């Protein structure tokens, strides 16, 4: 059947069935789907606001932990020092961190020292007299015997202010030892915070602080957005503080609060004409047109995602589609032949026969990922032939090419174990990727490479040793540590290249390795 004949027949059927199917489609498919989408969008807006509030306060917990787990703070609690205050507890430091209050307590809950941005945040406004202050805001007595960090956080009311707090037990920098007290820091959940979250999330909301005596039958935890089941222009919920009292009301005003209206002449006309023709045609289109198109789409999607060539079935009733898929398969056959040929060339250096830069990128990326997964150490060596230009100038490029081939083969002899790859980096430079469990063995491999080239005993009259030698620079990393998070394989090659220059300036025919190590973290305030 010709495609134009099929479309003419289909158009006639659509005109007869359009009015019958339109109402069914609209009331049973279209409206429920739109309502569900709007509900999901409103739910996401509530979740975005909740996550935004939590995220805006998360650095408060980190800041409190850094100050609390600190040898200097331990000494300060045990023996207050004005010098320590002047060096580490400055007002402008707290202002830059957007802290409204900073309170140091001893093990008995006594206040050792405090900072208050204003009178509203003075210690007298802390809910010290309320049940649960010790245990939910400050640590309970049982915590002090644990000798490890203990953290509390949440919302509390400080007089007329609603603040987010974080409390951490004070311990030595090692994170283990006797607890001497606790540190409490607070930040107001203010209009400025609301404005920042609104600008980032593009969701309009506001927070109203509730009176301490306010009671509500249903209250949500600070980090839990409510579930909604009914469309509305806005949704509000009550959040409780850490003591279980109503703290604030959050109201989110939605961009879309109701279903779109279609009860106009123009919209009804468009609705009946377009929807009827679309949905009635599902069955014949699916059998004769859409099914082959869906099959073609699946084939193309698999090709794009997997990077492979696939063929399409050709047994279709419509001649044009059958011819199209047959032609597509012919193109795939030709591309497959060319791809196989190109792939055989793209990963090997045509002169030396070893891996080229493209192979290096693939292997180095995989080695870096395995290293980040904790699978051993990693290293890179940059190897450059000494005085190679003068060798080429005196004996010609053909002789130079033979030297490159012999050196490449010599390096391959040493680097034949799993996790090792020799590549030609460019010109007279080679790059070696090493992944292993023992850095000492990796160093021995580098020494053998240097020695192996010398043992080739290729005469070079312009070299001080009168033989071909190489200079090697390298970098070795121990098993992965978060300290190396920013170091990718390109950075590692750059470090190895820098060590190669050190070898060149040191007189060539030598090896220089940079050993990366995990450095202890510096103490806060030092």
Coordinates of C-alpha atoms in Angstrom, one line a residue:
X1 CA 0.0 0.0 0.0
X2 CA 1.2 3.5 -0.9
X3 CA 1.7 5.9 1.9
X4 CA -0.6 8.6 0.3
X5 CA -3.4 6.0 -0.1
X6 CA -3.1 5.1 3.5
X7 CA -3.3 8.7 4.7
X8 CA -6.4 9.4 2.7
X9 CA -8.2 6.4 4.1
X10 CA -7.1 7.3 7.6
X11 CA -8.4 10.9 7.2
X12 CA -11.9 9.7 6.3
X13 CA -12.0 7.5 9.4
X14 CA -10.8 10.3 11.6
X15 CA -13.6 12.7 10.5
X16 CA -16.3 10.1 11.4
X17 CA -15.0 9.3 14.9
X18 CA -13.6 12.6 16.1
X19 CA -16.7 13.8 18.1
X20 CA -17.1 10.5 19.8
X21 CA -13.6 10.1 21.0
X22 CA -12.8 13.7 22.0
X23 CA -14.9 13.8 25.1
X24 CA -13.6 10.5 26.4
X25 CA -10.0 11.5 25.8
X26 CA -10.4 14.9 27.5
X27 CA -12.2 13.8 30.7
X28 CA -10.5 10.4 31.2
X29 CA -7.0 11.1 30.0
X30 CA -6.1 14.7 29.5
X31 CA -7.5 16.3 32.6
X32 CA -6.2 13.6 35.1
X33 CA -2.8 13.8 33.5
X34 CA -2.6 17.6 33.7
X35 CA -3.8 17.5 37.3
X36 CA -1.2 15.0 38.3
X37 CA 1.5 17.1 36.6
X38 CA 0.5 20.2 38.5
X39 CA 0.3 18.2 41.8
X40 CA 3.8 16.9 41.2
X41 CA 5.1 20.3 40.4
X42 CA 3.6 21.8 43.6
X43 CA 5.1 18.9 45.6
X44 CA 8.5 19.6 44.1
X45 CA 8.2 23.3 44.9
X46 CA 7.6 22.4 48.6
X47 CA 10.5 20.0 48.6
X48 CA 12.8 22.6 46.9
X49 CA 11.9 25.1 49.7
X50 CA 12.6 22.6 52.4
X51 CA 15.9 21.5 50.9
X52 CA 16.9 25.2 50.3
X53 CA 16.4 26.0 54.0
X54 CA 18.4 22.9 55.0
X55 CA 21.2 23.7 52.6
X56 CA 21.4 27.3 53.7
X57 CA 22.1 26.2 57.2
X58 CA 24.4 23.2 56.5
X59 CA 27.6 25.1 56.6
X60 CA 26.7 26.1 60.2
X61 CA 27.1 22.5 61.3
X62 CA 30.5 22.3 59.5
X63 CA 31.7 25.5 61.1
X64 CA 30.6 24.4 64.6
X65 CA 32.3 21.0 64.2
X66 CA 35.6 22.7 63.0
X67 CA 35.7 24.9 66.1
X68 CA 34.6 22.2 68.6
X69 CA 37.0 19.4 67.4
X70 CA 40.1 21.5 68.2
X71 CA 42.9 21.2 70.7
X72 CA 42.9 25.0 71.1
X73 CA 39.3 25.0 72.1
X74 CA 39.9 22.2 74.6
X75 CA 42.6 24.3 76.3
X76 CA 40.4 27.4 76.2
X77 CA 37.5 25.6 78.1
X78 CA 39.9 24.3 80.7
X79 CA 41.6 27.6 81.1
X80 CA 40.1 30.7 79.5
X81 CA 42.7 32.9 77.8
X82 CA 42.3 36.5 76.6
X83 CA 45.1 35.9 74.0
X84 CA 43.1 33.0 72.6
X85 CA 40.0 35.1 72.3
X86 CA 41.9 38.0 70.6
X87 CA 43.5 35.5 68.2
X88 CA 40.7 33.2 67.3
X89 CA 37.3 34.5 68.5
X90 CA 37.0 37.9 66.9
X91 CA 33.7 39.5 66.2
X92 CA 34.4 40.2 62.5
X93 CA 35.1 36.5 62.1
X94 CA 31.6 35.6 63.3
X95 CA 30.0 38.4 61.3
X96 CA 31.7 37.1 58.1
X97 CA 30.3 33.6 58.9
X98 CA 26.8 35.1 59.4
X99 CA 26.7 33.8 63.0
X100 CA 24.3 35.5 65.4
X101 CA 25.6 33.7 68.5
X102 CA 28.6 31.6 69.7
X103 CA 28.4 30.0 73.1
X104 CA 31.0 27.8 74.9
X105 CA 29.8 25.6 77.7
X106 CA 31.7 23.3 80.1
X107 CA 30.7 19.8 81.0
X108 CA 28.3 21.0 83.7
X109 CA 26.4 23.2 81.3
X110 CA 28.0 26.4 82.6
X111 CA 28.7 29.2 80.1
X112 CA 32.4 29.7 79.7
X113 CA 32.3 32.4 77.0
X114 CA 29.9 33.8 74.4
X115 CA 29.5 36.1 71.5
X116 CA 26.1 37.7 70.7
X117 CA 25.6 39.9 67.6
X118 CA 22.9 41.8 69.5
X119 CA 21.0 41.8 72.8
X120 CA 18.4 39.5 71.0
X121 CA 21.0 36.7 71.1
X122 CA 22.3 37.1 74.6
X123 CA 22.6 33.8 76.6
X124 CA 19.5 34.8 78.7
X125 CA 17.3 34.1 75.6
X126 CA 18.5 30.5 75.3
X127 CA 15.7 28.1 76.5
X128 CA 17.9 26.8 79.4
X129 CA 15.0 26.5 81.8
X130 CA 12.9 24.3 79.4
X131 CA 12.8 20.5 79.7
X132 CA 14.9 18.9 77.0
X133 CA 17.5 21.8 76.8
X134 CA 20.1 19.3 78.2
X135 CA 19.9 16.3 75.9
X136 CA 18.4 17.9 72.8
X137 CA 20.3 21.2 72.6
X138 CA 23.3 20.6 74.9
X139 CA 24.7 17.0 75.4
X140 CA 23.3 14.8 78.1
X141 CA 25.5 13.4 80.8
X142 CA 25.8 10.0 79.1
X143 CA 27.5 11.7 76.1
X144 CA 30.6 12.8 78.0
X145 CA 31.7 9.3 78.7
X146 CA 31.7 8.3 75.1
X147 CA 34.9 10.2 74.2
X148 CA 33.8 10.8 70.6
X149 CA 32.1 13.6 68.8
X150 CA 28.4 14.1 69.4
X151 CA 26.2 16.5 67.4
X152 CA 22.8 18.1 67.8
X153 CA 21.0 20.5 65.5
X154 CA 17.6 21.9 64.7
X155 CA 15.4 24.9 65.4
X156 CA 14.9 26.8 68.7
X157 CA 13.2 30.0 69.8
X158 CA 15.4 32.7 71.3
X159 CA 13.0 35.3 72.5
X160 CA 11.7 37.0 69.5
X161 CA 14.0 35.2 67.1
X162 CA 13.7 31.8 65.4
X163 CA 17.2 30.4 64.9
X164 CA 18.9 27.3 63.5
X165 CA 21.4 25.9 66.0
X166 CA 24.2 23.4 65.9
X167 CA 25.9 21.9 69.1
X168 CA 29.0 19.8 69.0
X169 CA 31.0 18.3 72.0
X170 CA 34.5 19.8 72.4
X171 CA 37.2 17.2 71.8
X172 CA 40.9 17.1 70.8
X173 CA 41.6 17.5 67.1
X174 CA 42.1 13.8 66.7
X175 CA 38.3 13.4 67.3
X176 CA 38.9 11.0 70.3
X177 CA 39.5 11.8 73.9
X178 CA 37.9 13.4 77.0
X179 CA 35.0 15.7 76.3
X180 CA 35.5 19.0 78.2
X181 CA 32.3 20.7 77.1
X182 CA 30.3 21.7 74.1
X183 CA 30.0 24.5 71.5
X184 CA 26.7 26.0 70.5
X185 CA 26.3 28.3 67.4
X186 CA 23.1 29.9 66.1
X187 CA 22.0 31.7 63.0
X188 CA 18.6 33.4 62.5
X189 CA 16.2 32.0 60.0
X190 CA 15.7 35.5 58.7
X191 CA 14.1 37.4 55.8
X192 CA 17.5 37.5 54.2
X193 CA 17.8 33.7 54.2
X194 CA 14.3 33.5 52.7
X195 CA 15.2 36.0 50.0
X196 CA 18.4 34.0 49.1
X197 CA 16.5 30.7 48.9
X198 CA 13.7 32.4 46.8
X199 CA 16.3 33.8 44.3
X200 CA 18.0 30.4 44.0
X201 CA 14.9 28.2 43.8
X202 CA 12.6 30.6 42.0
X203 CA 9.8 29.5 44.4
X204 CA 7.9 32.2 46.3
X205 CA 7.5 31.4 50.0
X206 CA 7.6 33.0 53.4
X207 CA 8.1 31.9 57.0
X208 CA 6.1 33.3 60.0
X209 CA 7.5 32.7 63.5
X210 CA 4.8 31.4 65.8
X211 CA 4.2 32.4 69.4
X212 CA 5.7 30.0 72.0
X213 CA 2.2 29.1 73.4
X214 CA 0.9 28.3 69.9
X215 CA -0.4 24.7 69.6
X216 CA -1.0 22.7 66.4
X217 CA -2.3 19.1 66.1
X218 CA -0.2 18.3 63.1
X219 CA 3.5 19.4 63.0
X220 CA 6.2 18.4 60.6
X221 CA 9.9 17.8 61.3
X222 CA 12.1 20.7 60.1
X223 CA 13.5 18.6 57.3
X224 CA 10.3 16.9 56.1
X225 CA 8.1 18.6 53.5
X226 CA 4.4 17.7 53.7
X227 CA 2.6 15.6 51.1
X228 CA -0.2 17.3 49.3
X229 CA -3.2 15.7 47.6
X230 CA -5.3 18.6 46.5
X231 CA -4.5 21.4 44.1
X232 CA -4.4 24.9 45.7
X233 CA -2.9 28.3 45.1
X234 CA -0.7 27.9 48.2
X235 CA 0.2 25.3 50.8
X236 CA 1.3 25.9 54.4
X237 CA 2.5 23.7 57.1
X238 CA 3.8 24.0 60.7
X239 CA 7.3 23.0 61.6
X240 CA 8.4 22.2 65.2
X241 CA 11.6 23.1 67.0
X242 CA 13.9 20.6 68.6
X243 CA 11.9 20.7 71.8
X244 CA 8.7 19.6 70.0
X245 CA 7.0 23.0 70.1
X246 CA 5.4 24.8 67.2
X247 CA 8.2 27.1 65.8
X248 CA 7.1 28.6 62.5
X249 CA 4.6 28.4 59.6
X250 CA 6.0 28.0 56.1
X251 CA 3.7 29.1 53.2
X252 CA 4.6 28.3 49.6
X253 CA 2.7 30.2 46.9
X254 CA 2.6 28.2 43.7
X255 CA 2.9 29.5 40.1
X256 CA 0.2 27.0 39.0
X257 CA -2.7 26.6 41.4
X258 CA -5.5 25.3 39.2
X259 CA -6.2 23.4 36.0
X260 CA -6.2 25.3 32.7
X261 CA -9.6 26.4 31.4
X262 CA -10.5 25.3 27.9
X263 CA -14.2 26.3 27.9
X264 CA -14.0 28.8 25.0
X265 CA -15.2 28.4 21.5
X266 CA -11.7 28.5 20.0
X267 CA -10.2 26.1 22.5
X268 CA -13.1 23.7 22.1
X269 CA -12.8 23.8 18.3
X270 CA -9.1 23.1 18.5
X271 CA -9.6 20.4 21.2
X272 CA -12.1 18.4 19.2
X273 CA -10.3 18.7 15.9
X274 CA -6.7 18.0 17.0
X275 CA -7.2 15.5 19.8
X276 CA -9.8 13.5 17.9
X277 CA -7.6 13.1 14.9
X278 CA -4.5 12.3 17.0
X279 CA -6.0 9.7 19.4
X280 CA -8.3 7.9 17.0
X281 CA -5.4 7.2 14.7
X282 CA -3.4 5.3 17.3
X283 CA -4.3 1.8 16.2
X284 CA -3.7 2.1 12.4
X285 CA -0.8 4.4 12.8
X286 CA 0.7 2.0 15.4
X287 CA 0.4 -1.0 13.0
X288 CA 1.5 0.6 9.7
X289 CA 3.5 3.7 10.5
X290 CA 4.3 4.3 14.1
X291 CA 5.5 0.7 14.8
X292 CA 8.2 0.8 12.2
X293 CA 9.1 4.3 13.4
X294 CA 9.3 3.1 17.0
X295 CA 11.5 0.2 15.9
X296 CA 13.7 2.7 14.0
X297 CA 13.9 5.0 17.0
X298 CA 14.9 2.1 19.3
X299 CA 17.7 1.1 16.9
X300 CA 19.0 4.6 16.6
X301 CA 18.8 5.1 20.4
X302 CA 20.8 2.0 21.0
X303 CA 23.4 3.1 18.5
X304 CA 23.8 6.4 20.1
X305 CA 24.0 5.1 23.7
X306 CA 26.2 2.1 23.0
X307 CA 28.3 3.5 20.2
X308 CA 27.7 0.5 18.0
X309 CA 26.1 0.0 14.5
X310 CA 22.8 -1.9 14.3
X311 CA 20.5 -3.0 11.4
X312 CA 16.8 -2.4 11.1
X313 CA 14.1 -5.0 10.1
X314 CA 12.8 -4.5 6.5
X315 CA 9.6 -6.4 6.5
X316 CA 7.1 -3.5 6.5
X317 CA 3.8 -3.2 4.6
X318 CA 4.4 0.4 3.4
X319 CA 6.8 0.4 0.5
X320 CA 8.6 3.6 1.3
X321 CA 9.4 2.5 4.9
X322 CA 10.6 -0.9 3.7
X323 CA 12.9 0.8 1.1
X324 CA 14.1 3.3 3.7
X325 CA 15.1 0.7 6.2
X326 CA 16.8 -1.4 3.5
X327 CA 18.9 1.7 2.4
X328 CA 19.7 2.4 6.0
X329 CA 21.1 -1.1 6.4
X330 CA 23.3 -0.7 3.3
X331 CA 24.7 2.5 4.8
X332 CA 25.3 0.7 8.1
X333 CA 27.3 -2.1 6.3
X334 CA 29.6 0.4 4.7
X335 CA 30.1 2.4 7.9
X336 CA 30.9 -0.8 9.8
X337 CA 33.6 -1.6 7.3
X338 CA 35.1 1.8 7.5
X339 CA 34.8 1.9 11.3
X340 CA 36.7 -1.4 11.7
X341 CA 39.4 0.0 9.5
X342 CA 39.7 3.3 11.3
X343 CA 39.6 1.8 14.8
X344 CA 42.6 -0.4 13.8
X345 CA 44.5 2.8 13.0
X346 CA 43.2 5.1 15.7
X347 CA 44.7 3.3 18.8
X348 CA 48.2 2.5 17.6
X349 CA 51.1 4.6 16.6
X350 CA 51.8 3.9 12.9
X351 CA 55.6 4.1 13.2
X352 CA 56.4 2.2 16.4
X353 CA 53.3 0.0 16.6
X354 CA 52.7 0.8 20.3
X355 CA 49.7 2.6 21.7
X356 CA 49.2 6.3 20.7
X357 CA 47.7 9.3 22.5
X358 CA 44.2 8.2 22.1
X359 CA 45.0 4.8 23.8
X360 CA 46.7 6.8 26.5
X361 CA 43.5 8.8 27.2
X362 CA 41.3 5.7 27.4
X363 CA 43.8 3.7 29.6
X364 CA 44.7 6.7 31.8
X365 CA 41.0 7.5 32.4
X366 CA 40.2 3.9 33.4
X367 CA 43.3 3.6 35.6
X368 CA 42.3 6.9 37.4
X369 CA 38.8 5.6 38.0
X370 CA 40.1 2.3 39.5
X371 CA 42.6 4.3 41.6
X372 CA 39.7 6.5 42.9
X373 CA 37.8 3.3 43.8
X374 CA 40.7 2.3 46.1
X375 CA 42.4 -0.2 43.8
X376 CA 46.1 0.5 44.5
X377 CA 48.5 3.3 43.6
X378 CA 49.0 5.1 40.3
X379 CA 51.9 6.6 38.5
X380 CA 52.9 8.3 35.2
X381 CA 56.4 8.4 33.6
X382 CA 57.4 10.9 30.8
X383 CA 60.4 9.6 28.8
X384 CA 62.3 11.8 26.3
X385 CA 65.3 10.7 24.1
X386 CA 68.4 12.7 24.9
X387 CA 70.0 14.8 22.1
X388 CA 67.6 13.2 19.6
X389 CA 67.5 16.3 17.3
X390 CA 71.3 16.2 16.8
X391 CA 71.0 12.4 16.0
X392 CA 68.4 13.1 13.4
X393 CA 70.3 16.0 11.9
X394 CA 73.5 13.9 11.6
X395 CA 72.1 10.6 10.4
X396 CA 68.8 11.5 8.9
X397 CA 65.1 10.8 9.9
X398 CA 65.1 7.2 8.8
X399 CA 67.8 6.4 11.3
X400 CA 65.9 8.4 13.9
X401 CA 62.8 6.4 13.1
X402 CA 64.7 3.2 13.7
X403 CA 65.8 4.5 17.1
X404 CA 62.2 5.3 18.0
X405 CA 61.1 1.8 17.0
X406 CA 63.9 0.1 19.0
X407 CA 63.3 2.1 22.1
X408 CA 59.5 1.6 21.9
X409 CA 60.1 -2.2 21.7
X410 CA 62.6 -2.0 24.7
X411 CA 60.0 -0.2 26.8
X412 CA 57.3 -2.7 25.9
X413 CA 59.6 -5.6 27.1
X414 CA 59.6 -4.1 30.6
X415 CA 55.9 -2.9 30.7
X416 CA 54.1 -6.1 29.9
X417 CA 52.2 -6.6 33.1
X418 CA 48.6 -5.9 33.8
X419 CA 48.1 -2.2 34.7
X420 CA 51.1 -1.0 32.6
X421 CA 50.9 0.7 29.3
X422 CA 53.6 2.3 27.1
X423 CA 52.4 5.0 24.6
X424 CA 54.1 7.3 22.2
X425 CA 53.2 10.7 23.4
X426 CA 54.6 12.6 20.4
X427 CA 57.9 13.1 18.6
X428 CA 60.6 11.5 20.7
X429 CA 58.5 11.4 23.9
X430 CA 56.9 8.4 25.5
X431 CA 54.4 8.1 28.3
X432 CA 54.1 5.1 30.7
X433 CA 51.0 4.6 32.8
X434 CA 51.6 2.4 35.9
X435 CA 48.9 1.0 38.2
X436 CA 50.0 -1.2 41.0
X437 CA 49.9 -1.9 44.8
X438 CA 53.6 -1.2 45.5
X439 CA 55.2 2.2 44.8
X440 CA 58.7 0.6 45.4
X441 CA 58.0 -1.8 42.5
X442 CA 56.9 1.1 40.4
X443 CA 60.2 2.9 41.1
X444 CA 62.1 -0.3 40.2
X445 CA 60.3 -0.4 36.9
X446 CA 61.3 3.2 36.1
X447 CA 65.0 2.3 36.9
X448 CA 64.7 -0.7 34.6
X449 CA 63.4 1.4 31.7
X450 CA 66.3 3.8 32.1
X451 CA 68.8 0.9 32.1
X452 CA 67.1 -1.0 29.3
X453 CA 67.5 1.9 26.8
X454 CA 71.2 2.3 27.8
X455 CA 71.7 -1.5 27.2
X456 CA 70.5 -1.0 23.6
X457 CA 74.0 0.5 23.1
X458 CA 73.0 2.6 20.1
X459 CA 75.9 4.7 19.0
X460 CA 75.4 8.5 19.2
X461 CA 78.5 10.6 18.6
X462 CA 76.9 13.8 19.8
X463 CA 76.0 12.4 23.2
X464 CA 78.5 12.7 26.1
X465 CA 78.2 8.9 26.6
X466 CA 78.3 8.3 22.9
X467 CA 75.2 6.1 23.1
X468 CA 71.4 6.8 23.0
X469 CA 70.0 7.5 26.5
X470 CA 66.8 8.8 27.8
X471 CA 65.7 11.2 30.6
X472 CA 62.7 10.2 32.7
X473 CA 60.4 12.2 34.9
X474 CA 57.6 10.8 36.9
X475 CA 55.0 11.2 39.6
X476 CA 53.7 8.4 41.9
X477 CA 50.5 8.6 44.0
X478 CA 49.7 6.4 46.9
X479 CA 46.2 4.8 47.2
X480 CA 43.5 7.4 46.8
X481 CA 42.8 9.9 49.5
X482 CA 40.2 12.7 49.4
X483 CA 43.1 15.1 49.5
X484 CA 43.8 14.2 45.8
X485 CA 40.2 14.9 44.7
X486 CA 41.2 17.6 42.3
X487 CA 44.1 15.6 40.7
X488 CA 43.0 14.0 37.4
X489 CA 45.2 12.1 35.0
X490 CA 46.0 15.2 33.0
X491 CA 47.3 16.9 36.1
X492 CA 49.4 13.8 36.9
X493 CA 51.0 13.8 33.4
X494 CA 51.7 17.5 33.8
X495 CA 53.6 16.8 37.1
X496 CA 55.5 14.0 35.5
X497 CA 56.4 16.3 32.6
X498 CA 57.7 18.9 35.1
X499 CA 60.0 16.2 36.6
X500 CA 61.2 15.4 33.1
X501 CA 62.5 18.9 32.8
X502 CA 64.3 18.5 36.1
X503 CA 66.0 15.4 34.7
X504 CA 66.9 17.4 31.5
X505 CA 68.4 20.2 33.5
X506 CA 70.2 17.7 35.8
X507 CA 72.3 16.5 32.8
X508 CA 70.0 14.0 31.2
X509 CA 70.3 10.2 31.3
X510 CA 68.7 10.2 34.7
X511 CA 65.4 9.7 36.6
X512 CA 63.5 12.1 38.8
X513 CA 60.3 11.0 40.6
X514 CA 57.9 13.1 42.6
X515 CA 56.2 11.2 45.4
X516 CA 52.8 12.6 46.3
X517 CA 51.9 12.0 50.0
X518 CA 48.9 12.5 52.2
X519 CA 49.6 15.5 54.4
X520 CA 47.9 15.9 57.8
X521 CA 45.2 18.6 58.0
X522 CA 46.3 21.9 59.5
X523 CA 44.6 22.9 62.8
X524 CA 41.9 25.5 62.6
X525 CA 43.3 28.9 63.7
X526 CA 46.9 28.0 63.1

